[in-house]
Coordinates of C-alpha atoms and ligand atoms in Angstrom, one line a residue:
M1 CA 90.5 87.5 153.4
P2 CA 94.0 86.6 151.8
A3 CA 95.5 89.0 149.1
W4 CA 95.0 86.5 146.3
A5 CA 91.3 86.5 147.2
G6 CA 91.3 90.1 147.2
A7 CA 93.2 90.1 143.7
L8 CA 91.0 87.4 142.3
A9 CA 87.9 89.2 143.1
G10 CA 89.5 92.4 141.7
L11 CA 90.0 91.1 138.2
V12 CA 86.6 89.4 138.0
A13 CA 85.1 92.6 138.8
G14 CA 87.3 94.4 136.3
A15 CA 86.2 91.7 133.6
V16 CA 82.8 92.5 134.4
A17 CA 83.3 96.0 134.1
L18 CA 85.0 95.4 130.8
G19 CA 82.1 92.8 129.6
V20 CA 79.4 95.3 130.4
A21 CA 81.0 98.2 128.6
Q22 CA 81.6 96.0 125.8
L23 CA 77.9 95.3 125.9
A24 CA 76.9 98.9 125.9
A25 CA 79.5 99.6 123.2
G26 CA 77.9 96.8 121.0
V27 CA 74.6 99.2 121.3
V28 CA 76.5 102.9 121.1
G29 CA 79.5 102.1 119.0
P30 CA 82.6 100.1 119.2
Q31 CA 84.8 103.1 119.2
T32 CA 83.3 104.0 122.6
F33 CA 84.3 100.8 124.3
P34 CA 86.7 102.5 126.7
V35 CA 90.0 100.3 126.2
V36 CA 89.3 101.3 122.4
A37 CA 88.8 105.0 123.3
V38 CA 91.9 105.1 125.5
G39 CA 94.1 103.2 123.4
D40 CA 93.0 105.7 120.2
A41 CA 93.7 108.6 122.6
T42 CA 97.3 107.3 123.5
V43 CA 97.9 106.6 119.7
D44 CA 97.1 110.5 119.2
L45 CA 99.3 111.6 122.4
T46 CA 102.1 109.4 121.7
P47 CA 105.3 111.3 121.1
A48 CA 106.5 111.0 117.3
P49 CA 109.5 109.1 118.2
V50 CA 107.8 106.3 120.4
K51 CA 105.0 105.9 117.7
D52 CA 107.8 105.8 115.3
F53 CA 109.5 103.2 117.5
A54 CA 106.1 101.0 117.9
I55 CA 105.8 101.0 114.1
R56 CA 109.2 99.8 113.3
T57 CA 109.1 97.2 116.5
F58 CA 105.8 95.7 116.0
G59 CA 105.2 96.9 112.3
E60 CA 101.4 96.0 111.7
N61 CA 101.0 94.5 115.0
D62 CA 101.5 97.7 116.7
K63 CA 97.6 98.2 117.5
A64 CA 97.5 94.7 118.9
V65 CA 100.7 95.5 121.1
L66 CA 98.8 98.6 122.2
V67 CA 95.7 97.0 123.1
G68 CA 97.0 94.1 124.7
G69 CA 99.3 96.6 126.8
V70 CA 96.0 98.4 127.8
F71 CA 94.8 95.1 129.0
V72 CA 97.8 94.1 131.1
V73 CA 97.8 97.3 132.7
L74 CA 94.2 97.1 133.6
A75 CA 94.2 93.7 134.9
G76 CA 97.2 94.7 137.3
V77 CA 95.2 97.6 138.5
A78 CA 92.1 95.6 138.9
A79 CA 93.7 93.0 141.1
L80 CA 95.4 95.7 143.3
L81 CA 92.1 97.3 143.6
G82 CA 90.6 94.1 144.7
V83 CA 93.5 93.8 147.4
L84 CA 93.0 97.3 148.6
A85 CA 88.8 96.5 148.9
R86 CA 89.8 94.0 151.6
R87 CA 90.6 96.8 153.9
R88 CA 88.1 99.0 153.0
L89 CA 85.5 98.6 150.2
A90 CA 85.6 102.3 149.4
Y91 CA 89.3 102.2 148.1
G92 CA 88.5 99.6 145.7
V93 CA 85.3 101.5 144.3
A94 CA 87.2 104.9 144.3
G95 CA 89.8 103.1 142.3
M96 CA 87.2 101.8 140.1
A97 CA 85.6 105.4 139.4
A98 CA 89.0 107.1 139.0
F99 CA 89.4 104.8 135.7
G100 CA 85.7 105.6 134.7
V101 CA 87.0 109.1 134.6
V102 CA 89.8 108.5 132.6
G103 CA 87.6 106.6 130.3
V104 CA 84.9 109.3 130.2
L105 CA 87.5 112.0 129.3
A106 CA 89.1 109.6 126.5
V107 CA 85.6 108.9 125.0
L108 CA 85.0 112.9 125.4
T109 CA 87.9 113.8 123.4
R110 CA 87.5 111.5 120.6
P111 CA 86.0 112.8 117.6
D112 CA 83.6 109.9 116.6
T113 CA 81.8 109.3 119.8
G114 CA 79.7 111.6 121.1
L115 CA 78.0 112.3 124.4
T116 CA 76.3 108.7 124.6
G117 CA 79.6 107.4 124.0
V118 CA 80.3 107.8 127.7
L119 CA 77.6 105.1 128.5
P120 CA 79.8 102.0 128.0
T121 CA 82.3 103.6 130.4
V122 CA 79.6 104.9 133.1
T123 CA 77.8 101.5 132.9
G124 CA 81.0 99.3 133.1
V125 CA 82.3 101.2 135.8
A126 CA 79.2 100.9 138.1
A127 CA 78.8 97.1 137.1
G128 CA 82.3 96.7 138.0
A129 CA 82.1 98.3 141.2
W130 CA 78.8 96.6 141.9
A131 CA 80.8 93.2 141.4
L132 CA 83.4 94.2 143.5
S133 CA 81.7 95.2 146.6
W134 CA 79.3 91.9 146.1
L135 CA 82.5 89.6 145.9
V136 CA 84.2 91.1 148.7
R137 CA 80.9 90.8 150.7
R138 CA 80.1 87.3 149.4
A139 CA 83.8 86.2 150.6
A140 CA 83.0 87.3 154.2
R141 CA 80.8 85.0 156.2
V142 CA 79.4 85.5 159.7
D143 CA 81.6 83.1 162.0
E144 CA 78.1 81.3 163.7
A145 CA 80.3 79.1 165.5
S146 CA 82.6 81.7 167.2
A147 CA 79.8 84.2 167.5
V148 CA 78.2 81.6 169.6
R149 CA 81.0 80.7 171.7
S150 CA 82.2 84.4 172.2
P151 CA 80.4 85.3 175.3
V152 CA 80.8 89.1 174.1
R153 CA 80.0 90.2 170.7
V154 CA 83.2 92.4 169.6
S155 CA 82.8 95.5 167.6
A156 CA 85.7 96.6 165.1
G157 CA 86.4 99.5 167.6
E158 CA 87.6 97.1 170.2
R159 CA 89.9 95.0 168.0
D160 CA 93.1 97.0 168.8
A161 CA 93.0 96.7 172.4
D162 CA 92.2 92.7 172.0
P163 CA 95.3 90.7 171.7
V164 CA 93.5 88.0 169.5
E165 CA 93.8 88.1 165.9
W166 CA 90.3 88.8 164.7
P167 CA 89.6 88.5 160.5
A168 CA 90.3 91.1 158.4
V169 CA 86.8 91.6 157.7
M170 CA 84.4 92.9 160.4
R171 CA 80.8 93.6 159.8
G172 CA 79.1 96.5 160.8
G173 CA 76.9 94.5 163.4
G174 CA 80.5 93.3 165.0
E175 CA 79.9 89.7 164.5
P176 CA 83.1 88.0 163.8
V177 CA 83.5 86.9 160.2
V178 CA 85.6 84.5 158.6
F179 CA 86.9 84.2 154.9
D180 CA 84.8 81.6 153.1
R181 CA 86.7 80.5 150.1
R182 CA 84.1 78.5 148.7
R183 CA 81.4 81.5 148.4
L184 CA 84.2 83.4 146.6
L185 CA 84.8 80.9 144.1
T186 CA 81.4 80.6 143.3
G187 CA 80.8 84.4 143.2
V188 CA 84.1 84.4 141.0
A189 CA 82.7 81.9 138.6
G190 CA 79.3 83.8 138.3
G191 CA 81.2 86.9 137.3
V192 CA 83.3 85.2 134.9
V193 CA 80.0 83.7 133.2
V194 CA 78.2 87.4 133.2
A195 CA 81.7 89.0 131.9
G196 CA 81.9 86.5 129.2
A197 CA 78.5 86.6 128.3
A198 CA 78.5 90.2 128.1
T199 CA 81.5 90.4 125.6
V200 CA 80.4 87.8 123.3
L201 CA 77.1 89.4 122.9
G202 CA 78.7 92.9 122.7
R203 CA 81.0 92.1 120.0
Q204 CA 78.3 90.4 117.8
L205 CA 76.2 93.7 118.7
G206 CA 78.7 95.9 117.7
G207 CA 80.0 93.6 114.5
R208 CA 80.4 94.9 111.2
Q209 CA 77.2 93.3 110.0
A210 CA 75.5 95.9 109.3
V211 CA 77.9 98.2 107.6
D212 CA 79.3 94.7 105.6
A213 CA 75.8 94.3 104.3
A214 CA 75.6 97.7 103.1
R215 CA 78.8 97.3 101.5
L216 CA 77.4 94.3 99.5
G217 CA 74.4 96.2 98.5
V218 CA 76.5 98.6 96.8
T219 CA 76.4 98.4 93.2
L220 CA 79.3 100.3 91.2
P221 CA 78.3 102.5 88.4
K222 CA 80.3 102.0 85.1
P223 CA 83.2 104.5 84.6
A224 CA 82.5 107.4 82.6
T225 CA 86.4 107.6 82.0
P226 CA 87.6 103.9 82.0
A227 CA 91.4 103.3 83.0
R228 CA 93.8 103.0 80.4
P229 CA 94.0 99.4 79.5
V230 CA 97.3 97.8 81.5
P231 CA 99.7 96.7 78.8
A232 CA 100.0 92.7 78.6
G233 CA 103.7 93.5 79.4
A234 CA 103.0 95.1 82.7
D235 CA 103.3 91.7 84.7
L236 CA 106.4 90.0 84.2
R237 CA 105.0 87.2 86.2
I238 CA 108.5 86.3 87.8
G239 CA 108.2 84.0 91.0
G240 CA 108.6 86.3 94.2
L241 CA 108.1 89.4 92.4
S242 CA 105.1 91.6 93.4
P243 CA 102.3 91.6 91.0
F244 CA 101.6 94.4 89.3
I245 CA 98.0 95.0 91.1
T246 CA 97.9 94.1 94.6
P247 CA 95.1 92.2 95.7
N248 CA 93.3 93.8 98.3
R249 CA 93.8 91.0 100.7
D250 CA 97.6 91.9 100.3
F251 CA 97.4 95.4 100.4
Y252 CA 99.2 97.3 103.0
R253 CA 97.3 99.1 105.6
V254 CA 98.4 101.9 107.8
D255 CA 95.9 104.3 110.2
T256 CA 95.4 105.3 113.7
A257 CA 92.1 103.5 114.2
L258 CA 92.0 101.0 116.5
V259 CA 88.8 99.6 115.4
V260 CA 88.0 100.1 111.7
P261 CA 85.4 102.8 111.5
Q262 CA 81.8 101.7 110.3
V263 CA 80.4 104.4 108.0
D264 CA 77.1 103.1 106.5
P265 CA 76.9 104.5 103.1
R266 CA 73.2 105.7 103.8
D267 CA 74.3 108.1 106.5
W268 CA 77.8 109.1 104.8
T269 CA 77.8 112.6 103.5
L270 CA 80.9 114.7 102.4
R271 CA 81.1 118.3 103.4
I272 CA 83.2 121.2 101.6
H273 CA 83.7 124.4 103.2
G274 CA 85.8 126.9 104.1
M275 CA 87.4 129.2 101.4
V276 CA 84.9 128.3 98.7
D277 CA 82.1 130.4 97.1
R278 CA 79.3 127.9 98.2
P279 CA 79.5 124.9 100.6
V280 CA 78.5 121.7 99.2
E281 CA 77.4 118.7 100.9
L282 CA 77.1 115.2 98.8
T283 CA 75.5 112.2 99.7
F284 CA 76.9 108.4 98.7
D285 CA 74.0 108.5 95.9
D286 CA 75.1 112.1 94.7
L287 CA 78.6 111.2 94.4
L288 CA 77.6 107.8 92.3
R289 CA 75.5 110.1 90.1
M290 CA 78.5 112.1 89.0
P291 CA 80.8 110.8 86.4
L292 CA 83.4 108.2 87.4
T293 CA 87.1 107.7 86.6
E294 CA 88.8 104.7 86.9
A295 CA 92.8 104.8 87.3
D296 CA 95.7 102.5 88.4
V297 CA 97.6 104.3 91.1
T298 CA 100.2 103.1 93.3
L299 CA 100.0 104.2 97.1
T300 CA 102.7 104.6 99.2
C301 CA 103.3 105.5 102.9
V302 CA 105.6 108.0 103.9
S303 CA 107.1 105.4 107.0
N304 CA 108.0 103.0 104.2
E305 CA 111.5 102.1 104.8
V306 CA 114.0 101.3 101.9
G307 CA 113.0 98.1 100.8
G308 CA 109.7 98.1 102.8
D309 CA 106.4 96.7 101.8
L310 CA 104.2 99.8 102.8
V311 CA 103.3 100.3 99.0
G312 CA 100.9 98.9 97.0
N313 CA 99.4 99.2 93.6
A314 CA 95.3 98.9 93.0
R315 CA 92.7 99.8 90.5
W316 CA 90.7 102.8 91.7
L317 CA 87.2 103.8 90.7
G318 CA 85.8 107.4 92.0
V319 CA 84.9 110.7 91.1
R320 CA 87.5 113.3 90.4
M321 CA 88.3 115.4 93.4
A322 CA 88.5 118.6 91.1
D323 CA 85.0 118.0 89.7
V324 CA 83.4 118.3 93.0
L325 CA 85.6 120.9 94.4
R326 CA 84.7 123.0 91.4
R327 CA 81.1 122.5 92.2
A328 CA 82.2 124.4 95.4
G329 CA 84.3 127.0 93.8
L330 CA 87.8 126.9 95.2
R331 CA 88.8 130.6 96.2
S332 CA 92.1 131.6 94.4
D333 CA 94.2 132.4 97.8
A334 CA 93.6 128.6 99.2
D335 CA 96.1 126.4 98.6
M336 CA 95.5 123.5 101.2
L337 CA 92.4 120.7 101.1
L338 CA 92.1 120.1 104.8
S339 CA 90.3 116.1 104.9
T340 CA 88.9 114.6 107.9
S341 CA 87.6 111.2 108.2
S342 CA 85.1 109.9 110.2
D343 CA 87.5 109.3 113.1
G344 CA 89.0 112.5 113.1
F345 CA 92.2 111.8 111.3
T346 CA 93.2 114.8 109.0
C347 CA 95.3 115.1 105.9
G348 CA 96.2 118.3 104.3
T349 CA 96.5 118.1 100.5
P350 CA 97.9 120.8 98.2
A351 CA 95.0 122.0 96.0
D352 CA 97.0 122.6 93.1
V353 CA 98.1 119.0 93.0
V354 CA 94.6 117.9 93.3
M355 CA 93.4 120.5 90.8
D356 CA 96.1 120.0 88.0
G357 CA 94.2 117.2 86.0
R358 CA 96.0 114.1 87.4
D359 CA 93.5 111.0 88.5
A360 CA 93.0 112.5 92.3
L361 CA 89.7 110.7 93.2
F362 CA 87.2 110.6 95.7
A363 CA 87.5 106.6 95.4
V364 CA 84.6 104.3 95.9
A365 CA 85.7 101.0 94.8
M366 CA 89.3 98.9 94.9
N367 CA 90.4 96.3 92.1
G368 CA 86.6 96.1 91.0
E369 CA 85.0 96.0 94.3
P370 CA 83.5 98.5 96.9
L371 CA 86.3 99.6 99.1
P372 CA 86.8 97.3 101.6
L373 CA 86.1 98.8 105.2
D374 CA 89.6 98.7 106.3
H375 CA 90.9 100.6 103.2
G376 CA 88.1 103.4 103.5
F377 CA 84.5 102.4 102.7
P378 CA 82.3 104.0 101.6
V379 CA 84.9 106.8 100.3
R380 CA 88.5 107.6 100.4
Q381 CA 91.0 109.9 98.7
V382 CA 93.7 108.7 96.5
V383 CA 96.1 111.2 95.0
P384 CA 98.9 110.1 92.6
G385 CA 102.3 111.3 93.5
L386 CA 101.7 112.2 97.3
Y387 CA 102.5 109.6 100.3
G388 CA 99.2 108.7 102.0
Y389 CA 99.8 110.9 105.3
V390 CA 98.9 114.1 103.0
S391 CA 96.5 112.6 100.6
A392 CA 94.9 109.1 101.3
T393 CA 92.1 110.1 103.5
K394 CA 90.2 106.9 104.3
W395 CA 86.4 107.2 105.6
V396 CA 86.7 110.8 104.2
V397 CA 83.7 112.7 105.7
D398 CA 84.8 116.5 105.2
I399 CA 87.2 118.8 103.5
K400 CA 87.9 122.0 104.6
V401 CA 89.3 124.6 101.8
T402 CA 92.2 126.6 103.6
R403 CA 95.7 127.6 103.9
F404 CA 98.9 125.8 104.9
D405 CA 100.0 128.9 106.8
Q406 CA 96.5 128.6 108.7
D407 CA 95.8 125.0 109.4
Q408 CA 97.9 121.7 110.2
A409 CA 96.9 118.4 109.5
Y410 CA 97.6 115.3 112.0
W411 CA 101.2 114.4 111.2
T412 CA 102.5 117.9 111.2
P413 CA 102.6 118.8 114.7
R414 CA 104.0 115.2 115.1
G415 CA 107.0 115.7 113.5
W416 CA 106.4 115.0 109.8
A417 CA 106.6 117.2 106.9
A418 CA 103.6 119.6 106.0
E419 CA 103.8 118.5 102.5
G420 CA 104.9 114.8 101.2
P421 CA 105.4 114.4 97.6
I422 CA 106.5 110.9 97.0
K423 CA 110.3 110.0 96.2
T424 CA 111.8 108.2 93.6
Q425 CA 112.3 104.3 95.2
S426 CA 113.2 101.1 93.9
R427 CA 113.2 97.5 95.5
I428 CA 114.3 94.2 94.9
D429 CA 111.9 91.5 95.5
V430 CA 113.7 88.8 94.1
P431 CA 116.2 87.1 95.2
R432 CA 115.1 87.7 98.8
S433 CA 117.9 89.2 101.3
G434 CA 119.6 86.3 102.8
A435 CA 118.5 83.7 100.1
S436 CA 120.9 81.1 99.2
L437 CA 120.9 80.6 95.5
R438 CA 122.7 78.1 93.3
A439 CA 125.5 79.4 90.9
G440 CA 124.5 80.1 87.3
D441 CA 121.9 82.1 85.4
T442 CA 119.2 83.6 87.5
T443 CA 117.0 86.5 87.5
I444 CA 117.1 89.7 89.6
A445 CA 113.8 91.3 89.8
G446 CA 111.5 94.1 91.5
V447 CA 109.5 97.4 91.4
A448 CA 110.3 100.9 91.0
W449 CA 108.1 103.8 91.4
A450 CA 107.9 107.7 90.8
Q451 CA 104.3 108.3 91.0
H452 CA 103.2 111.0 88.3
V453 CA 106.5 111.3 87.0
G454 CA 107.2 107.8 85.7
V455 CA 110.4 105.6 86.3
D456 CA 112.6 106.0 83.2
A457 CA 115.4 103.7 84.2
V458 CA 116.6 101.0 86.7
E459 CA 120.0 100.1 87.2
V460 CA 121.4 97.0 89.4
R461 CA 125.1 96.3 90.5
V462 CA 126.4 93.3 92.2
D463 CA 129.4 93.9 94.9
G464 CA 129.7 97.4 93.8
G465 CA 130.6 96.5 90.2
Q466 CA 129.3 98.3 87.1
W467 CA 125.8 99.4 86.7
R468 CA 123.5 97.6 84.3
Q469 CA 120.5 98.6 82.8
A470 CA 117.4 96.5 83.9
R471 CA 114.7 95.6 81.5
L472 CA 111.7 97.8 82.2
A473 CA 108.4 96.5 82.4
E474 CA 105.5 98.3 80.4
V475 CA 103.2 100.3 82.4
P476 CA 99.9 101.9 81.7
G477 CA 101.0 105.6 82.9
P478 CA 103.3 107.4 85.2
D479 CA 101.4 106.9 88.2
T480 CA 102.2 103.1 88.9
W481 CA 105.1 101.4 90.0
R482 CA 106.9 99.7 87.6
Q483 CA 108.5 96.0 87.1
W484 CA 112.0 95.5 86.1
S485 CA 114.2 92.7 85.8
I486 CA 117.7 91.7 84.9
D487 CA 119.5 88.5 84.1
W488 CA 122.6 87.5 86.4
A489 CA 125.1 84.8 86.1
A490 CA 125.5 84.1 89.9
T491 CA 129.2 82.9 90.9
P492 CA 129.8 81.0 94.4
G493 CA 130.0 83.1 97.3
S494 CA 128.3 86.0 99.1
H495 CA 126.9 89.0 97.0
T496 CA 125.5 92.2 97.8
I497 CA 122.9 93.3 94.8
E498 CA 121.8 97.1 94.8
V499 CA 119.3 99.1 93.0
R500 CA 118.7 102.5 92.0
A501 CA 116.1 104.0 89.7
T502 CA 115.9 107.4 87.5
D503 CA 112.7 109.0 87.0
A504 CA 111.2 110.8 83.9
S505 CA 112.7 114.4 85.3
G506 CA 115.8 112.5 84.9
R507 CA 116.8 112.6 88.6
T508 CA 118.5 109.4 89.8
Q509 CA 118.0 108.2 93.7
T510 CA 120.5 109.4 95.8
E511 CA 122.6 106.8 97.8
Q512 CA 122.4 109.1 100.9
P513 CA 120.5 106.9 103.6
A514 CA 117.6 109.0 105.1
P515 CA 115.0 107.8 107.5
P516 CA 111.2 108.1 106.8
A517 CA 110.6 110.9 109.0
P518 CA 110.2 113.8 108.1
D519 CA 109.4 113.1 104.5
G520 CA 110.3 109.5 103.3
A521 CA 113.3 107.5 103.3
T522 CA 116.0 107.6 100.9
G523 CA 119.1 105.3 100.0
W524 CA 119.5 102.5 97.6
H525 CA 117.9 99.2 98.3
S526 CA 120.2 96.1 98.6
V527 CA 120.1 92.5 99.6
T528 CA 122.7 90.0 100.0
V529 CA 122.4 86.5 99.0
Q530 CA 124.6 83.3 99.3
V531 CA 125.3 81.4 96.2
A532 CA 126.9 77.9 96.2
Ligands
LIG1 N1 91.1 108.1 108.3 C1 92.6 107.7 107.8 N2 93.0 107.6 106.8 C2 94.3 107.6 106.5 C3 95.3 107.1 107.4 C4 95.0 107.1 108.7 O1 95.3 107.1 109.8 N3 93.3 107.5 108.9 N4 96.4 107.1 106.9 C5 96.9 107.4 106.1 C6 98.4 106.7 105.4 S1 99.8 107.4 106.4 C7 98.4 105.9 104.5 S2 100.0 105.5 104.2 C8 97.1 105.6 103.9 C9 97.2 103.9 103.7 O2 96.1 103.5 103.1 P1 95.9 102.1 103.1 O3 96.0 101.5 104.4 O4 94.4 101.8 102.2 O5 96.8 101.1 102.6 O6 96.2 106.2 104.2 C10 95.9 107.1 104.9 N5 94.7 107.5 105.4
LIG2 MO1 101.4 106.6 105.6

């Protein structure tokens, strides 16, 4: 059997393994698909600098790149196992089993898989090993002609003594066997069909239909405390300027989940425990029966570079976290709320921030609809003034009331600060960097944010000249970003435009550039444009 045939058999056996695993994961849960479990574990184990590099280089495609990488590695190894299996089937099967062990370990260390989560890996590896041996055997046919011609039956042991070159695959009985390309290729075709069908079926079974349907079935109660009306002048409606409210489909997404957690609201509970007088457990219906608050809050990711787009503003509807926590009764020496998502991500939020009266919510809706699955359905946290990684737990299921000196959240051991208040920032949306403009009167516009403090001033300068005050749009309160604009008489040539904001506490953004890690980027956003 030539090497290419072994590689092909290995690849197809690998595909059968993944297909069967996908099918089983369709029943047990998509996060138990071994590629996803290994990918998720890789995300958690990746050193912070590598992860930062990946986010910088691939942006929101980082997950696709990771999963693609896992597939490429798997394909290479499967082909190699096929090549080895030509010599000895046991090599190939042992290699598959080794992969199974890696898969099982990854699944078992995930927080959202459980013991049944190993089923997809185990059945997949069993199916792959079976397919490999079936293909290798199938490709070897007893050479009837030479068996008849040969006066003596040659057994494998005699091969070395015999100068004649014997086919690589020998059957136990010692008949000379030859490689049968046709039988291999028909077997390969069968394997491809099985792998493809199992994958498609598994995807359908594991699809989001059930949770999507449950989401559509959610009836949102009216808020007991409606949002402050958005002033008419909050949205300057300038072409290219971010709208005041970011539509859900355009809202940035950042999380560590390779497959979006599917949490059925009928199964959802929120447990509050730790340093409390009485542990509390709430169902989704319990939560919806509490008074709801509506608030416009701008979320920001700590990974946002100066000028970046990991920031968005939405109208949230939810129960004040403080109301729920008061039911449990926080002990006075507790200072941290360690929240956990259904997929095991954790956030550490300062308790005093959540309890100080701001609109810190267990949110159930975003811009008038139940939370999109990507944004944490059925319940997520929203805390004005704190970066997402320390406050905005999506798919939240558990709050441990604890202390910063006793517990650490997900990102802290990975090199990010334990506490993450949002730094005042401003961004130029129009003109875009690199734009070509016509000389004459034009508008420079953008957004600025200083959540829970408020933006008091935005200044713009061109080519390092005088700072000029921008016009500020109105805002409903201090928790949202604020649009700004300024006129500019553009003259021919290349120009650099810079912006800086001053918050309501009187602090102006520092010019000093700092990277996002460990606690948020600083510096002034600038764009360079060509005017003709
Ligand atoms: N479960 C879970 N929640 C999470 C995260 C996560 O990785 N897992 N990432 C946080 C980070 S870093 C940010 S910036 C916000 C982003 O929320 P969004 O995706 O709805 O914009 O979610 C936060 N909540
Ligand atoms: Mo973030």
